Amino acid sequence: MRAVLLIASLTLKETMRRRLWVASLLASLAVVGFVFVANLGASVRAHDPIVQSVVPHITLILGLDVVKFFGSVLAMTLASGAIALEIERGMLYAILYKPVHRYQVVLGKWIGVLVFALVNTLFWSVLLYVSIRLMMGKVYPETWRAPLVVLLYPVLFGTLTLFFSTFASMGLTIALSIIAAGIAWSEKPMREFGIVFDIQTLLNVANNVRWIVPMNHLRRWVLEEMSVVIPERMMMSQRFQAFENPPSGWEIGYVFGYVVVVLALAVLVFGKRDV
């Protein structure tokens, strides 16, 4: 365990050395700026009670989408270089020549990457809530569980990207990560097209795609947790069609199991790899 924590610590130091905190700072400014722009737009119709009531809700819902995006991209960026880039630069050999098991290297990298990504994602979530409170005077304590589900986004994509990093080059790792994210994202448009044009084949494909990269299991959980603040008119839009099929407990269990299996595959593949 000591070796795992040591490698995790070195991974965090490498993250700081690469100045990724600059990206974190820019993302923080983007979150605050998003709330500022939304508040500025609402101020144009300051006397419309419907606008004043709905805009803070929408800002929170879409703001969490922004946080999910930044958290996932940050985790993918860190994980893509955690092993592949260090092998290409020869930096990892210094660790592998020491009495350290390869599974300890993978676990240490995984912990280091996720600690940095999760701390930042949680910070952005808190920053979003505080910004809405300060600029719009609204608080939503009843939605506190939604940011916790959002934390699983960087866990999912960080773990998947680290797995790619154990056998692929840096460039291929990034490409595979983008493809995986694209597969996960494609479920929503396929489902919407299937519903609008009544194409059962698209709906069947969408039902199968969501098991390959289970991002939308998390999305439905976030929406479920946010349902108490979603305006009734928005509930009728295609964006919230997922509520026709609300999430069940075993689906969130599937996401955890998926992460464990992918991490185990990363350990297995890196253990067999000829470095």
Short mmCIF file of C-alpha atoms in Angstrom, two decimals:
data_model
loop_
_atom_site.label_atom_id
_atom_site.label_comp_id
_atom_site.label_asym_id
_atom_site.label_seq_id
_atom_site.Cartn_x
_atom_site.Cartn_y
_atom_site.Cartn_z
CA MET A 1 0.00 0.00 0.00
CA ARG A 2 2.92 2.33 0.75
CA ALA A 3 4.22 1.95 -2.80
CA VAL A 4 0.76 2.68 -4.24
CA LEU A 5 0.44 5.88 -2.20
CA LEU A 6 3.98 6.91 -3.14
CA ILE A 7 3.20 6.56 -6.85
CA ALA A 8 -0.07 8.43 -6.34
CA SER A 9 1.87 11.22 -4.68
CA LEU A 10 4.37 11.35 -7.55
CA THR A 11 1.48 11.47 -10.03
CA LEU A 12 -0.02 14.45 -8.22
CA LYS A 13 3.37 16.20 -8.20
CA GLU A 14 3.72 15.56 -11.93
CA THR A 15 0.25 17.07 -12.42
CA MET A 16 1.33 20.22 -10.62
CA ARG A 17 4.61 20.31 -12.53
CA ARG A 18 2.67 20.23 -15.81
CA ARG A 19 0.71 23.24 -14.48
CA LEU A 20 -2.67 21.65 -15.02
CA TRP A 21 -3.90 23.85 -12.19
CA VAL A 22 -4.03 26.58 -14.84
CA ALA A 23 -6.71 24.59 -16.69
CA SER A 24 -8.52 24.12 -13.39
CA LEU A 25 -8.44 27.87 -12.77
CA LEU A 26 -9.78 28.62 -16.25
CA ALA A 27 -12.58 26.08 -15.75
CA SER A 28 -13.47 27.79 -12.44
CA LEU A 29 -13.71 31.12 -14.23
CA ALA A 30 -15.91 29.49 -16.89
CA VAL A 31 -18.32 28.18 -14.23
CA VAL A 32 -18.60 31.60 -12.59
CA GLY A 33 -18.88 33.27 -15.99
CA PHE A 34 -21.69 30.92 -16.99
CA VAL A 35 -23.74 31.91 -13.95
CA PHE A 36 -22.91 35.60 -14.52
CA VAL A 37 -24.11 35.48 -18.15
CA ALA A 38 -27.31 33.64 -17.15
CA ASN A 39 -27.99 36.20 -14.44
CA LEU A 40 -27.30 39.03 -16.88
CA GLY A 41 -29.78 37.53 -19.33
CA ALA A 42 -32.44 37.19 -16.62
CA SER A 43 -31.94 40.81 -15.53
CA VAL A 44 -33.21 41.98 -18.93
CA ARG A 45 -36.68 40.77 -17.86
CA ALA A 46 -36.36 41.59 -14.19
CA HIS A 47 -40.11 42.16 -13.81
CA ASP A 48 -41.16 38.82 -15.30
CA PRO A 49 -41.77 36.44 -12.36
CA ILE A 50 -41.69 33.36 -14.60
CA VAL A 51 -38.23 34.25 -15.96
CA GLN A 52 -36.92 35.06 -12.50
CA SER A 53 -38.19 31.71 -11.22
CA VAL A 54 -37.11 29.49 -14.10
CA VAL A 55 -33.66 30.90 -15.01
CA PRO A 56 -31.92 29.93 -11.71
CA HIS A 57 -33.24 26.37 -12.10
CA ILE A 58 -32.01 26.12 -15.67
CA THR A 59 -28.67 27.68 -14.70
CA LEU A 60 -28.14 25.02 -12.04
CA ILE A 61 -29.12 22.15 -14.36
CA LEU A 62 -26.97 23.33 -17.27
CA GLY A 63 -24.19 24.39 -14.89
CA LEU A 64 -23.90 20.82 -13.66
CA ASP A 65 -23.57 19.77 -17.30
CA VAL A 66 -20.62 22.16 -17.57
CA VAL A 67 -19.06 20.69 -14.42
CA LYS A 68 -19.57 17.14 -15.75
CA PHE A 69 -17.83 18.08 -18.98
CA PHE A 70 -14.84 19.74 -17.31
CA GLY A 71 -14.47 16.90 -14.79
CA SER A 72 -14.54 14.23 -17.50
CA VAL A 73 -12.12 16.07 -19.80
CA LEU A 74 -9.69 16.75 -16.93
CA ALA A 75 -9.69 13.08 -15.90
CA MET A 76 -9.18 11.94 -19.50
CA THR A 77 -6.33 14.42 -20.00
CA LEU A 78 -4.53 13.28 -16.87
CA ALA A 79 -5.10 9.56 -17.44
CA SER A 80 -4.06 9.63 -21.11
CA GLY A 81 -0.52 10.62 -20.17
CA ALA A 82 -0.25 8.77 -16.87
CA ILE A 83 1.32 5.64 -18.38
CA ALA A 84 1.55 5.98 -22.17
CA LEU A 85 3.34 9.36 -22.14
CA GLU A 86 5.73 8.36 -19.35
CA ILE A 87 6.70 5.21 -21.26
CA GLU A 88 7.28 7.22 -24.44
CA ARG A 89 9.47 9.69 -22.53
CA GLY A 90 11.26 6.91 -20.62
CA MET A 91 10.20 8.34 -17.25
CA LEU A 92 8.37 5.20 -16.12
CA TYR A 93 11.45 3.00 -16.41
CA ALA A 94 12.91 4.65 -13.31
CA ILE A 95 9.95 3.29 -11.33
CA LEU A 96 9.76 -0.13 -12.99
CA TYR A 97 13.42 -0.86 -12.21
CA LYS A 98 12.63 -0.52 -8.51
CA PRO A 99 11.06 -3.37 -6.46
CA VAL A 100 7.52 -2.28 -7.31
CA HIS A 101 4.79 -4.50 -8.74
CA ARG A 102 3.11 -3.31 -11.90
CA TYR A 103 -0.34 -3.47 -10.33
CA GLN A 104 0.94 -0.98 -7.75
CA VAL A 105 1.95 1.36 -10.57
CA VAL A 106 -1.52 1.19 -12.14
CA LEU A 107 -3.33 1.65 -8.82
CA GLY A 108 -1.03 4.51 -7.82
CA LYS A 109 -1.58 6.28 -11.13
CA TRP A 110 -5.34 5.70 -10.88
CA ILE A 111 -5.53 7.18 -7.38
CA GLY A 112 -3.33 10.15 -8.27
CA VAL A 113 -5.34 11.00 -11.37
CA LEU A 114 -8.71 10.65 -9.67
CA VAL A 115 -7.75 12.61 -6.55
CA PHE A 116 -6.85 15.63 -8.66
CA ALA A 117 -9.91 15.27 -10.94
CA LEU A 118 -12.39 14.65 -8.09
CA VAL A 119 -11.13 17.52 -5.94
CA ASN A 120 -11.51 19.88 -8.88
CA THR A 121 -14.95 18.54 -9.88
CA LEU A 122 -16.22 18.89 -6.32
CA PHE A 123 -14.78 22.41 -6.13
CA TRP A 124 -16.51 23.43 -9.37
CA SER A 125 -19.81 22.01 -8.11
CA VAL A 126 -19.55 24.00 -4.87
CA LEU A 127 -18.50 27.06 -6.86
CA LEU A 128 -21.60 26.68 -9.06
CA TYR A 129 -23.96 26.55 -6.08
CA VAL A 130 -22.23 29.47 -4.34
CA SER A 131 -22.27 31.58 -7.52
CA ILE A 132 -26.02 30.99 -7.98
CA ARG A 133 -26.58 31.89 -4.35
CA LEU A 134 -24.57 35.13 -4.56
CA MET A 135 -25.76 36.30 -8.00
CA MET A 136 -29.34 35.04 -8.04
CA GLY A 137 -30.15 34.72 -4.35
CA LYS A 138 -31.30 31.11 -4.78
CA VAL A 139 -30.25 28.02 -2.82
CA TYR A 140 -31.06 24.43 -3.70
CA PRO A 141 -30.08 22.22 -0.74
CA GLU A 142 -32.59 19.58 -1.88
CA THR A 143 -30.35 18.78 -4.89
CA TRP A 144 -27.17 18.08 -2.89
CA ARG A 145 -26.97 14.47 -4.08
CA ALA A 146 -26.69 15.43 -7.77
CA PRO A 147 -23.07 16.73 -7.48
CA LEU A 148 -22.13 13.45 -5.78
CA VAL A 149 -23.35 11.52 -8.82
CA VAL A 150 -21.49 14.01 -11.05
CA LEU A 151 -18.26 12.91 -9.32
CA LEU A 152 -18.66 9.52 -10.98
CA TYR A 153 -18.15 11.04 -14.44
CA PRO A 154 -14.37 11.62 -13.98
CA VAL A 155 -14.11 8.21 -12.26
CA LEU A 156 -15.69 6.49 -15.27
CA PHE A 157 -13.77 8.29 -18.01
CA GLY A 158 -10.52 8.50 -16.04
CA THR A 159 -10.52 4.74 -15.44
CA LEU A 160 -11.38 3.94 -19.05
CA THR A 161 -8.65 6.26 -20.39
CA LEU A 162 -6.07 4.82 -17.99
CA PHE A 163 -6.93 1.35 -19.33
CA PHE A 164 -6.27 2.55 -22.90
CA SER A 165 -3.03 4.11 -21.67
CA THR A 166 -1.71 0.71 -20.52
CA PHE A 167 -1.40 -0.68 -24.05
CA ALA A 168 -1.66 2.23 -26.52
CA SER A 169 0.49 5.20 -27.45
CA MET A 170 -0.41 8.66 -26.19
CA GLY A 171 -2.07 9.64 -29.46
CA LEU A 172 -4.04 6.39 -29.74
CA THR A 173 -5.09 6.65 -26.09
CA ILE A 174 -6.59 10.08 -26.71
CA ALA A 175 -8.32 8.86 -29.89
CA LEU A 176 -9.81 5.81 -28.13
CA SER A 177 -11.01 7.99 -25.25
CA ILE A 178 -12.75 10.39 -27.63
CA ILE A 179 -14.37 7.47 -29.46
CA ALA A 180 -15.59 6.00 -26.15
CA ALA A 181 -17.06 9.36 -25.14
CA GLY A 182 -18.69 9.65 -28.56
CA ILE A 183 -20.27 6.20 -28.21
CA ALA A 184 -21.68 7.16 -24.81
CA TRP A 185 -22.94 10.51 -26.11
CA SER A 186 -24.60 8.95 -29.19
CA GLU A 187 -27.32 7.28 -27.11
CA LYS A 188 -29.18 10.51 -26.50
CA PRO A 189 -29.51 11.72 -30.13
CA MET A 190 -30.34 8.19 -31.32
CA ARG A 191 -33.06 7.91 -28.70
CA GLU A 192 -34.47 11.33 -29.58
CA PHE A 193 -34.49 10.58 -33.33
CA GLY A 194 -36.05 7.20 -32.63
CA ILE A 195 -38.85 8.79 -30.61
CA VAL A 196 -39.48 11.69 -33.02
CA PHE A 197 -39.50 9.58 -36.20
CA ASP A 198 -40.82 6.40 -34.55
CA ILE A 199 -37.82 4.26 -35.58
CA GLN A 200 -37.66 1.23 -33.32
CA THR A 201 -34.25 0.16 -34.66
CA LEU A 202 -32.65 3.37 -33.39
CA LEU A 203 -34.24 2.85 -30.00
CA ASN A 204 -32.92 -0.71 -29.86
CA VAL A 205 -29.39 0.45 -30.76
CA ALA A 206 -29.59 3.21 -28.13
CA ASN A 207 -30.64 0.66 -25.51
CA ASN A 208 -27.57 -1.45 -26.28
CA VAL A 209 -25.08 1.43 -26.64
CA ARG A 210 -25.63 2.60 -23.09
CA TRP A 211 -24.08 -0.59 -21.75
CA ILE A 212 -20.81 -0.13 -23.67
CA VAL A 213 -19.87 3.10 -21.89
CA PRO A 214 -22.48 3.65 -19.14
CA MET A 215 -22.38 7.44 -19.06
CA ASN A 216 -26.11 7.88 -19.49
CA HIS A 217 -26.85 5.72 -16.46
CA LEU A 218 -25.20 8.56 -14.53
CA ARG A 219 -27.01 11.23 -16.54
CA ARG A 220 -30.38 9.74 -15.67
CA TRP A 221 -29.40 9.62 -12.01
CA VAL A 222 -28.39 13.28 -12.07
CA LEU A 223 -31.67 14.22 -13.73
CA GLU A 224 -33.57 12.14 -11.20
CA GLU A 225 -31.86 14.02 -8.35
CA MET A 226 -32.58 17.35 -10.08
CA SER A 227 -36.23 16.56 -10.83
CA VAL A 228 -37.42 18.63 -7.85
CA VAL A 229 -36.17 21.84 -9.50
CA ILE A 230 -36.86 21.09 -13.17
CA PRO A 231 -39.63 23.37 -14.50
CA GLU A 232 -42.72 21.48 -15.63
CA ARG A 233 -42.42 22.75 -19.20
CA MET A 234 -38.86 21.43 -19.48
CA MET A 235 -39.98 18.03 -18.24
CA MET A 236 -42.01 17.71 -21.45
CA SER A 237 -39.00 18.40 -23.72
CA GLN A 238 -36.89 15.74 -25.44
CA ARG A 239 -33.97 16.55 -23.12
CA PHE A 240 -35.80 14.83 -20.28
CA GLN A 241 -37.15 11.86 -22.19
CA ALA A 242 -34.94 9.72 -19.93
CA PHE A 243 -37.57 10.09 -17.25
CA GLU A 244 -39.76 7.70 -19.22
CA ASN A 245 -37.35 5.08 -17.98
CA PRO A 246 -36.18 6.19 -14.50
CA PRO A 247 -32.93 4.70 -13.19
CA SER A 248 -32.90 1.77 -10.83
CA GLY A 249 -30.43 0.89 -8.09
CA TRP A 250 -28.75 -1.91 -9.96
CA GLU A 251 -27.86 0.46 -12.81
CA ILE A 252 -25.66 2.57 -10.54
CA GLY A 253 -24.22 -0.75 -9.34
CA TYR A 254 -23.46 -1.58 -12.97
CA VAL A 255 -21.39 1.63 -13.23
CA PHE A 256 -19.36 0.71 -10.14
CA GLY A 257 -18.89 -2.83 -11.44
CA TYR A 258 -17.88 -1.46 -14.85
CA VAL A 259 -15.18 0.72 -13.23
CA VAL A 260 -13.84 -2.22 -11.18
CA VAL A 261 -13.68 -4.51 -14.24
CA VAL A 262 -11.95 -1.89 -16.42
CA LEU A 263 -9.42 -1.17 -13.65
CA ALA A 264 -8.76 -4.90 -13.27
CA LEU A 265 -8.22 -5.14 -17.05
CA ALA A 266 -5.76 -2.23 -16.84
CA VAL A 267 -3.79 -4.07 -14.15
CA LEU A 268 -3.87 -7.31 -16.17
CA VAL A 269 -2.84 -5.72 -19.48
CA PHE A 270 -0.04 -3.61 -18.00
CA GLY A 271 1.21 -6.64 -16.10
CA LYS A 272 1.54 -8.60 -19.36
CA ARG A 273 2.88 -5.72 -21.44
CA ASP A 274 6.45 -5.86 -22.68
CA VAL A 275 7.98 -2.55 -21.55
#
